[in-house]
PDB file of C-alpha atoms in Angstrom:
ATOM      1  CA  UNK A  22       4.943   9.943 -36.342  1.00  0.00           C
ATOM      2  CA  UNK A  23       6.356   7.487 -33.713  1.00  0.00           C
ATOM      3  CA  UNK A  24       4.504   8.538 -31.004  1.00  0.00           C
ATOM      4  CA  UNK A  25       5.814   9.144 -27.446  1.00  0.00           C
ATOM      5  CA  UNK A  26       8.306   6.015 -26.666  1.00  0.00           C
ATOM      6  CA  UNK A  27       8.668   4.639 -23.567  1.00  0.00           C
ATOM      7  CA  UNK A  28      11.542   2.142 -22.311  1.00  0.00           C
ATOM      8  CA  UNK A  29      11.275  -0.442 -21.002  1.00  0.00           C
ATOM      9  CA  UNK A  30       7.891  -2.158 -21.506  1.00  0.00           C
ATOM     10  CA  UNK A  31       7.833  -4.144 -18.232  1.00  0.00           C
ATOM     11  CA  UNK A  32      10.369  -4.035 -15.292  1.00  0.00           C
ATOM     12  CA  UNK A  33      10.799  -6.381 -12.418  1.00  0.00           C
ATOM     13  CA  UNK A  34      13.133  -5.360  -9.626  1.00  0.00           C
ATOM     14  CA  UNK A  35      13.618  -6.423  -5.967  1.00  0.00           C
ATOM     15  CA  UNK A  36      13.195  -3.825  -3.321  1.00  0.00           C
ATOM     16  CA  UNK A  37      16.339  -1.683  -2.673  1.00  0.00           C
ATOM     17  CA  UNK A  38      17.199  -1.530  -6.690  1.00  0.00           C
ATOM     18  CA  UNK A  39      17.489   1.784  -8.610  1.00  0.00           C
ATOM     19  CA  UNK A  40      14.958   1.698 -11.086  1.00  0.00           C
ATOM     20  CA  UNK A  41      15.184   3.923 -14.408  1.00  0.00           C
ATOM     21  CA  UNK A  42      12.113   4.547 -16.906  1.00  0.00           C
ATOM     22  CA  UNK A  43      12.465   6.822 -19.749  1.00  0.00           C
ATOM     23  CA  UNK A  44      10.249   8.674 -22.401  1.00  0.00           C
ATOM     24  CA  UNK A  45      11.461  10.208 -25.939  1.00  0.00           C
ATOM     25  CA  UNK A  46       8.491  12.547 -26.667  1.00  0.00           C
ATOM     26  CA  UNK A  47       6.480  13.187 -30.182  1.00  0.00           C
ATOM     27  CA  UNK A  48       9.004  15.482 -32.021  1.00  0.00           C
ATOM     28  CA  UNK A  49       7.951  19.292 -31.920  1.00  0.00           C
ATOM     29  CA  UNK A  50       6.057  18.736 -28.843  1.00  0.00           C
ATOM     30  CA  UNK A  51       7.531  20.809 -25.790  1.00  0.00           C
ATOM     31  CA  UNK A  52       5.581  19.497 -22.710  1.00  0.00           C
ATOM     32  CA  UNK A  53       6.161  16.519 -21.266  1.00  0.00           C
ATOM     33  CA  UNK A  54       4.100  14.446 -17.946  1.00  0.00           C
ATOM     34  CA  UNK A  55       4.889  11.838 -15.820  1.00  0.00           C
ATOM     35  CA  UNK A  56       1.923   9.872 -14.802  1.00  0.00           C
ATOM     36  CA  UNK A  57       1.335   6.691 -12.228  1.00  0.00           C
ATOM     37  CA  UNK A  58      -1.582   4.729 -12.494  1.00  0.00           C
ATOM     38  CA  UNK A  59      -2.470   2.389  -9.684  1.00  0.00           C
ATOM     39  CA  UNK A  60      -5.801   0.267  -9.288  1.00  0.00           C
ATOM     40  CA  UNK A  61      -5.992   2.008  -5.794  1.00  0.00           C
ATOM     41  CA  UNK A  62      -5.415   6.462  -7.003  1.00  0.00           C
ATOM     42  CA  UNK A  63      -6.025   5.970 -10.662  1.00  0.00           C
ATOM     43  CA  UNK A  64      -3.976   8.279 -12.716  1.00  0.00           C
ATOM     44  CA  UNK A  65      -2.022  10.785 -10.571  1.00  0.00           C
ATOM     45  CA  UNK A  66       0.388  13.409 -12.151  1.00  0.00           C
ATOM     46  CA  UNK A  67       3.863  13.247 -11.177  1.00  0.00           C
ATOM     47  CA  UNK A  68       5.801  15.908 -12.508  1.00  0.00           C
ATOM     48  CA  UNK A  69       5.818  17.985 -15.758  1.00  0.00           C
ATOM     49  CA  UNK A  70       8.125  19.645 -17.881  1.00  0.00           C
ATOM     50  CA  UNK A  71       7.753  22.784 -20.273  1.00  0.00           C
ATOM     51  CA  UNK A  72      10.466  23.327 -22.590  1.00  0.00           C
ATOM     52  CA  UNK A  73      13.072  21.064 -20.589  1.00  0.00           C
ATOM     53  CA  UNK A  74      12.338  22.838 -17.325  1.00  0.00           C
ATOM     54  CA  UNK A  75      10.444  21.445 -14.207  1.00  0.00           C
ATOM     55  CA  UNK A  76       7.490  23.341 -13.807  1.00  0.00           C
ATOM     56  CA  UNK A  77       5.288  21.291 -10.895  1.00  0.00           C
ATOM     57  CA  UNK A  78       6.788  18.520  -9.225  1.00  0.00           C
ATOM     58  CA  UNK A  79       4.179  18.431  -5.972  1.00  0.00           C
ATOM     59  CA  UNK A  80       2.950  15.115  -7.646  1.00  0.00           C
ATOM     60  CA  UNK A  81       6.206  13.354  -7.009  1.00  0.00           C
ATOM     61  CA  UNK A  82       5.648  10.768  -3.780  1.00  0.00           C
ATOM     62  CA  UNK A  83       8.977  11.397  -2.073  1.00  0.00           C
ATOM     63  CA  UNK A  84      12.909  11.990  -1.923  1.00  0.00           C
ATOM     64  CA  UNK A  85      12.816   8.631  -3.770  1.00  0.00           C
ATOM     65  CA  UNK A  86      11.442   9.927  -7.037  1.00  0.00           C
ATOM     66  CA  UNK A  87      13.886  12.240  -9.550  1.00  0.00           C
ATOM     67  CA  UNK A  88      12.991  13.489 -12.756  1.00  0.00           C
ATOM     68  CA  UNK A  89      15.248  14.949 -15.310  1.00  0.00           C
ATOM     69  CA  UNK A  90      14.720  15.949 -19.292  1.00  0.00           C
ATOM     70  CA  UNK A  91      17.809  16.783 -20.425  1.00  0.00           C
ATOM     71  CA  UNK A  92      16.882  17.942 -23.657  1.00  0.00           C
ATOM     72  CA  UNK A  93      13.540  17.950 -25.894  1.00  0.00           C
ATOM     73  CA  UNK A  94      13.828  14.592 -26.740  1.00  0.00           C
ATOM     74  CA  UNK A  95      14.770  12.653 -23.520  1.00  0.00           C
ATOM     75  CA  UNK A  96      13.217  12.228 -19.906  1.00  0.00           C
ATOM     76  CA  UNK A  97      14.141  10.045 -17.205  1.00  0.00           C
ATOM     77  CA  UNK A  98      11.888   9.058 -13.842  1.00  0.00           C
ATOM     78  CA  UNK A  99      14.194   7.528 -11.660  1.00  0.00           C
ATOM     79  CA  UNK A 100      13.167   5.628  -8.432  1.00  0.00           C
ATOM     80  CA  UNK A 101      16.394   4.514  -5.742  1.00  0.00           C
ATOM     81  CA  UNK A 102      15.791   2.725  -3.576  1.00  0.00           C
ATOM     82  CA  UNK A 103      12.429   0.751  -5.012  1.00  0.00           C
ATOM     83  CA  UNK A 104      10.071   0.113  -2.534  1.00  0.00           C
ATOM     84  CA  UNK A 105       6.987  -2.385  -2.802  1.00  0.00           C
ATOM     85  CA  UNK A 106       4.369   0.150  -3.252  1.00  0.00           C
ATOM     86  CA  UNK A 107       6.221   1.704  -5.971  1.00  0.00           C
ATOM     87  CA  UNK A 108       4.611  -0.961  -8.558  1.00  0.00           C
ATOM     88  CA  UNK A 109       2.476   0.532 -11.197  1.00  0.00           C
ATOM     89  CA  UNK A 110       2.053   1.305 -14.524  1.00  0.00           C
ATOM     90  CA  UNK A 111       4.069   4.454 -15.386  1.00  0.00           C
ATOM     91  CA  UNK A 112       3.424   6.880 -18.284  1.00  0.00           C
ATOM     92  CA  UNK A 113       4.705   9.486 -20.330  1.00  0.00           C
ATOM     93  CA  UNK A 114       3.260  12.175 -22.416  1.00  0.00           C
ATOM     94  CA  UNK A 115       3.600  14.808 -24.417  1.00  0.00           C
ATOM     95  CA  UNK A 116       1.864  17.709 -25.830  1.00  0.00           C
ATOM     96  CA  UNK A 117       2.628  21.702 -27.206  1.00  0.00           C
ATOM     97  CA  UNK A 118       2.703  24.443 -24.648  1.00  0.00           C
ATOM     98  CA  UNK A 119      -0.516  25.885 -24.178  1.00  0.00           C
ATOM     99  CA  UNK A 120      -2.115  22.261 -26.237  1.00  0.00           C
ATOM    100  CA  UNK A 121      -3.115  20.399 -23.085  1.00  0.00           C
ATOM    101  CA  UNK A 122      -5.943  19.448 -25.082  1.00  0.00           C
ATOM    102  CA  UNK A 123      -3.992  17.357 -27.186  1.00  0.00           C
ATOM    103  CA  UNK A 124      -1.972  15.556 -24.937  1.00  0.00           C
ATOM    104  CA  UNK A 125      -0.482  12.237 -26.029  1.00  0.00           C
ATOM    105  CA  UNK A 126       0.450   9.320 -23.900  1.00  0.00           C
ATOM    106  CA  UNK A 127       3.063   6.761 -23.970  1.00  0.00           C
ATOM    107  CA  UNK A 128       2.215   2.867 -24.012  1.00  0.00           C
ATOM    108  CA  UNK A 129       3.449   3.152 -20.459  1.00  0.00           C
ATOM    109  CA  UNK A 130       6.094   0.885 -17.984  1.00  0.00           C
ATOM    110  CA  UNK A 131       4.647  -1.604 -15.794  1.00  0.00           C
ATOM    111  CA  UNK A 132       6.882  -1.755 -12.864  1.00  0.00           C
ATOM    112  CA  UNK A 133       6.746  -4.403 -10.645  1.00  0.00           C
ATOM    113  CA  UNK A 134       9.200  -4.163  -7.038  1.00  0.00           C
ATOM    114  CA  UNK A 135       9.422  -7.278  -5.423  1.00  0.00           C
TER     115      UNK A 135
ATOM    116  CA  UNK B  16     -12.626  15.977  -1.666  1.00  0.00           C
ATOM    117  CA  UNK B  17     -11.113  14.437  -4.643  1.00  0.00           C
ATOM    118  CA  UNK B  18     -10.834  16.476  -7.854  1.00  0.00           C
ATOM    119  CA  UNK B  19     -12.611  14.473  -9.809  1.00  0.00           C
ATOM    120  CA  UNK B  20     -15.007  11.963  -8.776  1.00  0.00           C
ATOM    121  CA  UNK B  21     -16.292   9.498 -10.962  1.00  0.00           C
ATOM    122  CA  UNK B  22     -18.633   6.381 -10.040  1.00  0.00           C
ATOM    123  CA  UNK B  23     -15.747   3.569 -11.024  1.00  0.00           C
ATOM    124  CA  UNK B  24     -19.065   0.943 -12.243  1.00  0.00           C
ATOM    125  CA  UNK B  25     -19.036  -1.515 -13.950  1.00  0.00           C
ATOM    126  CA  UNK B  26     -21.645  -0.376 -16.067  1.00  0.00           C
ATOM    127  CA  UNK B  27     -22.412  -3.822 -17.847  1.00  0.00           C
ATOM    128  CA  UNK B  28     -24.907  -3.290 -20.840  1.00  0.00           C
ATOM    129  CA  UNK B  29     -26.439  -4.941 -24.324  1.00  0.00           C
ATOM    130  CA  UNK B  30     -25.090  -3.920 -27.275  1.00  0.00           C
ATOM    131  CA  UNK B  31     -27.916  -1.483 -28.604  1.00  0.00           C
ATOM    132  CA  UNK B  32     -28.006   0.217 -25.224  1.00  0.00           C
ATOM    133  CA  UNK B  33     -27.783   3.899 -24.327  1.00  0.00           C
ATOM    134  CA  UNK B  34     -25.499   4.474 -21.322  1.00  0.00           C
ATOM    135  CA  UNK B  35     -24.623   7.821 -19.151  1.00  0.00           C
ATOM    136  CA  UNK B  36     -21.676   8.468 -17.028  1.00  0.00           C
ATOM    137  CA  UNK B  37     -21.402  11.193 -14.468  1.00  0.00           C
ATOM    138  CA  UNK B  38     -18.398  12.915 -13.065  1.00  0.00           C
ATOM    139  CA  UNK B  39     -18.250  16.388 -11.046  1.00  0.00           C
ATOM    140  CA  UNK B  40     -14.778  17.918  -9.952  1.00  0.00           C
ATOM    141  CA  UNK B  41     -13.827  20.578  -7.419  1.00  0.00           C
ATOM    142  CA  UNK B  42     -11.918  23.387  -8.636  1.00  0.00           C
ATOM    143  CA  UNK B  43     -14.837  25.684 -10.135  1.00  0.00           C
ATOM    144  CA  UNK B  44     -11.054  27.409 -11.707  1.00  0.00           C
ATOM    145  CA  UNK B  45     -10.940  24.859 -14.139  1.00  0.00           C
ATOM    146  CA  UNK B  46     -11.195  25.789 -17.701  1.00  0.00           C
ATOM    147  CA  UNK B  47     -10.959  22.759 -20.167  1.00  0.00           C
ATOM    148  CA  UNK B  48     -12.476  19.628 -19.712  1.00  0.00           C
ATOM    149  CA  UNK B  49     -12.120  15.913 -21.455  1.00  0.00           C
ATOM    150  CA  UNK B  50     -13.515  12.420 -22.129  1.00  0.00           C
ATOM    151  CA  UNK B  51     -10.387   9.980 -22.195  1.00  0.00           C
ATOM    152  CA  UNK B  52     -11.152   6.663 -23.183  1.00  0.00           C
ATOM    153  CA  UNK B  53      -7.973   3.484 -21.998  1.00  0.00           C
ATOM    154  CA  UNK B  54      -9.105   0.109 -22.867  1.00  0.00           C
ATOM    155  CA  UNK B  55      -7.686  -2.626 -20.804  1.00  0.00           C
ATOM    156  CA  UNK B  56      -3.499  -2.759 -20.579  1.00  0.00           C
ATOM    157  CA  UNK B  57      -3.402   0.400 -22.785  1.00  0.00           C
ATOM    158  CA  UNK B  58      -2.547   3.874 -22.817  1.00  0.00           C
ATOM    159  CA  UNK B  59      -4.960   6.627 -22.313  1.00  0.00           C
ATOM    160  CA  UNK B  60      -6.349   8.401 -25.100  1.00  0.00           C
ATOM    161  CA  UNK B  61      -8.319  11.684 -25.920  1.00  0.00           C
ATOM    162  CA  UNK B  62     -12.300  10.942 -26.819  1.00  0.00           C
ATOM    163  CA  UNK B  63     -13.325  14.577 -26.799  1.00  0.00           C
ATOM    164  CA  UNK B  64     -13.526  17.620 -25.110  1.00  0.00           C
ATOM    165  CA  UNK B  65     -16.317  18.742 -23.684  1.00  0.00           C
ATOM    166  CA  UNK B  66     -17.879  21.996 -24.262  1.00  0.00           C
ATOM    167  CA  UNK B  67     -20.626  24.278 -22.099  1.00  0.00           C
ATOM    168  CA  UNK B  68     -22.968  24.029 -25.278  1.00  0.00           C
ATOM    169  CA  UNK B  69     -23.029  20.409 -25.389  1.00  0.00           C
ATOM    170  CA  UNK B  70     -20.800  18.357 -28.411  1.00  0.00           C
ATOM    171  CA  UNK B  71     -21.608  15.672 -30.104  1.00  0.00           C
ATOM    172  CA  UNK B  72     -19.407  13.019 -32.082  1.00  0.00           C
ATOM    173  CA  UNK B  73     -21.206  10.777 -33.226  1.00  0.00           C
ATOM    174  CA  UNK B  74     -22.795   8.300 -31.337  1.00  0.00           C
ATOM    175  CA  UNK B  75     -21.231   9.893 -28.129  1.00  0.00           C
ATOM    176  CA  UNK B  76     -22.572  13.345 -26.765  1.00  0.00           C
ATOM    177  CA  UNK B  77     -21.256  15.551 -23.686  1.00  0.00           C
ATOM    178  CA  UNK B  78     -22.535  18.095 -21.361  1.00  0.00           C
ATOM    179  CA  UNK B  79     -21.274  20.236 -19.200  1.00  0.00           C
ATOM    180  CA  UNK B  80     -22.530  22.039 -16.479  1.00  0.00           C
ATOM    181  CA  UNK B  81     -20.212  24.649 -14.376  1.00  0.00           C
ATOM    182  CA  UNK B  82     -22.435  25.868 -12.301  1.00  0.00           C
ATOM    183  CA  UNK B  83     -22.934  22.680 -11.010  1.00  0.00           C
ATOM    184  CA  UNK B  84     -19.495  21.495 -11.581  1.00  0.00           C
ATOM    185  CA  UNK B  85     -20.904  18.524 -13.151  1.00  0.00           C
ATOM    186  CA  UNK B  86     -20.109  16.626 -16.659  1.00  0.00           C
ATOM    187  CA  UNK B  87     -21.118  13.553 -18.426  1.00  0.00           C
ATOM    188  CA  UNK B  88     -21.202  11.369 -21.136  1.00  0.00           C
ATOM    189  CA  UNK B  89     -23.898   9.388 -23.288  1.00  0.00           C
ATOM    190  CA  UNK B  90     -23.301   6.951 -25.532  1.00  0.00           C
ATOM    191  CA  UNK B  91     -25.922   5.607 -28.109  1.00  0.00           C
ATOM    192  CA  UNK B  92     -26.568   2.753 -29.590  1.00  0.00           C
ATOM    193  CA  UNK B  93     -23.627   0.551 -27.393  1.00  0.00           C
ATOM    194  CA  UNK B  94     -21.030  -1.334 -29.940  1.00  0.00           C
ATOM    195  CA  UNK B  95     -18.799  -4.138 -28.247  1.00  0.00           C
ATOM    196  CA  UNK B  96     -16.110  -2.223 -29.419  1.00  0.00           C
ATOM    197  CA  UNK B  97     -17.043   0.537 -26.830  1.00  0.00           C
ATOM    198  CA  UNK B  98     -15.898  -1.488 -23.655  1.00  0.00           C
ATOM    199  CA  UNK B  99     -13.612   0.258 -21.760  1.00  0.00           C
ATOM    200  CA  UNK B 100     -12.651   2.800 -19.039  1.00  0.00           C
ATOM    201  CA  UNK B 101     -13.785   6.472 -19.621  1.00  0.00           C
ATOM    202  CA  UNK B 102     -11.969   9.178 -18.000  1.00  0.00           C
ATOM    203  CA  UNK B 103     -13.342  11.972 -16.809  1.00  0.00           C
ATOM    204  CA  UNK B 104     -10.673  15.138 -17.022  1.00  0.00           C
ATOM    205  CA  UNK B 105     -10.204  18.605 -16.125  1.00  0.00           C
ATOM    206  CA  UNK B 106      -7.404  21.133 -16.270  1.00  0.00           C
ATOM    207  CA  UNK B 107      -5.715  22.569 -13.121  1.00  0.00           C
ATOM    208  CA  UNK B 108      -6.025  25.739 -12.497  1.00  0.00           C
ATOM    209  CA  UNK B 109      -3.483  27.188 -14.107  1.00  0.00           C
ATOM    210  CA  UNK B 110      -4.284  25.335 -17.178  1.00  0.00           C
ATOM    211  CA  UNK B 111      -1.066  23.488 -17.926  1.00  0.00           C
ATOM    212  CA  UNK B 112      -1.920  20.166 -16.242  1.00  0.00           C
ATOM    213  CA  UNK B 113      -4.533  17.315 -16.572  1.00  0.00           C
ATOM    214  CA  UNK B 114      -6.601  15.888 -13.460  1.00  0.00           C
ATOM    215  CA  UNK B 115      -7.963  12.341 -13.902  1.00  0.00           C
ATOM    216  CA  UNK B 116     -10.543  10.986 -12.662  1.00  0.00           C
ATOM    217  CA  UNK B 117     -10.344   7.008 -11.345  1.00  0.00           C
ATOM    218  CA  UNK B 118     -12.693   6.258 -14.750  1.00  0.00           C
ATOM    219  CA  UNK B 119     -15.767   4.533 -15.087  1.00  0.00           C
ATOM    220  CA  UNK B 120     -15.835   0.814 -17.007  1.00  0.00           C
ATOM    221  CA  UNK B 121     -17.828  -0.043 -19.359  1.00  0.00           C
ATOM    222  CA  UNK B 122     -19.004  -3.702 -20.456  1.00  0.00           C
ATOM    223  CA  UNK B 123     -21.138  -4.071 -23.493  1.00  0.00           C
ATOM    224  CA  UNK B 124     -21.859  -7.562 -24.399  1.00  0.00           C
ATOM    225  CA  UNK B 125     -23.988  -9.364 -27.187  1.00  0.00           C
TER     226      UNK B 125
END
């Protein structure tokens, strides 16, 4: 298996710029999580998905953030405008309804705004 | 109070060594609880789960206490391979979600 794929790697943006990170999850699996991880509030969760459909978004920071998965095999975490503070390392993961325990992560997206 | 509190170390030790990490959490609702392991620039990833009998996996062994909302981690017999950040984790309330805790690093040198 592939393993949850995340795109890009590394981003550097100046403030103001729309910034796009997506995740293809492990095939089969039908939950998928938005993380941040920052030196500063370790791992918070974002927002998470079961079967395609938001379920809990109270992790998102602000009006800035959107998340969509348009289907089982695609999400997107979109941030417009960037903003400084926005830099982090941003992951994705995946994992069967009701199979928290085995939740997989993505190798992440370090996003730097400048 | 944060969810999960963890003390963030380092913990710098000989190989050889036994070492302990603590972590207690808030929400007495939460059901399932984790060791996650992330070594530096990495992803996270899933040590084991901890159980209210105690589990052990080799040279690592967890314990968890509810009534004292407590859990923690020992690990025998340090390798250099074992340096890295272990993260404590519980489920939300509902179940569905994870809750990290800030991690705890761990040095082991020879």
């Amino acid at each position: 298996d592939a393993g949850v794929i995340q795109s890009p790697r590394h981003e550097v943006t100046e403030m103001g710029q729309e910034v796009t990170l997506r995740c293809k999850p492990i095939s089969g699996h039908n939950s998928l999580f938005w993380y941040r991880q920052t030196m500063m509030r370790g791992l918070e969760l974002l927002i998470y998905f079961n079967n395609n459909v938001p379920i809990d978004d109270s992790g998102m920071p602000e009006d800035r953030f959107s998340a969509k998965m348009p289907n089982a095999s695609f999400s997107t975490l979109k941030i417009q405008p960037s903003e400084p503070r926005d830099s982090a390392v941003y992951f994705c993961a995946s994992s069967l309804v009701g199979g928290i325990e085995t939740q997989y992560f993505g190798p992440g997206t370090r996003l730097l705004v400048l | 109070r944060k969810e999960v509190e963890q003390d963030p170390g380092p913990f710098n030790v000989p190989e050889g060594a036994t070492v302990a990490f603590n972590c207690t959490y808030s929400n007495s609702a939460s059901q399932s609880f984790f060791w996650y392991r992330q070594d530096c620039r990495k992803e996270p990833k899933l040590l084991m789960s901890v159980y209210s009998s105690g589990n052990e996996d080799g040279r690592f062994t967890a314990q968890l206490n509810r009534a004292s909302q407590y859990i923690s981690l020992l690990i025998r017999d340090s390798k250099l391979s074992d340096s890295a950040t272990y993260l404590c984790v519980v489920t939300n309330q509902a179940g569905t979600a994870l809750i990290f805790g800030k991690g705890t690093t761990l040095s082991v040198s020879s």
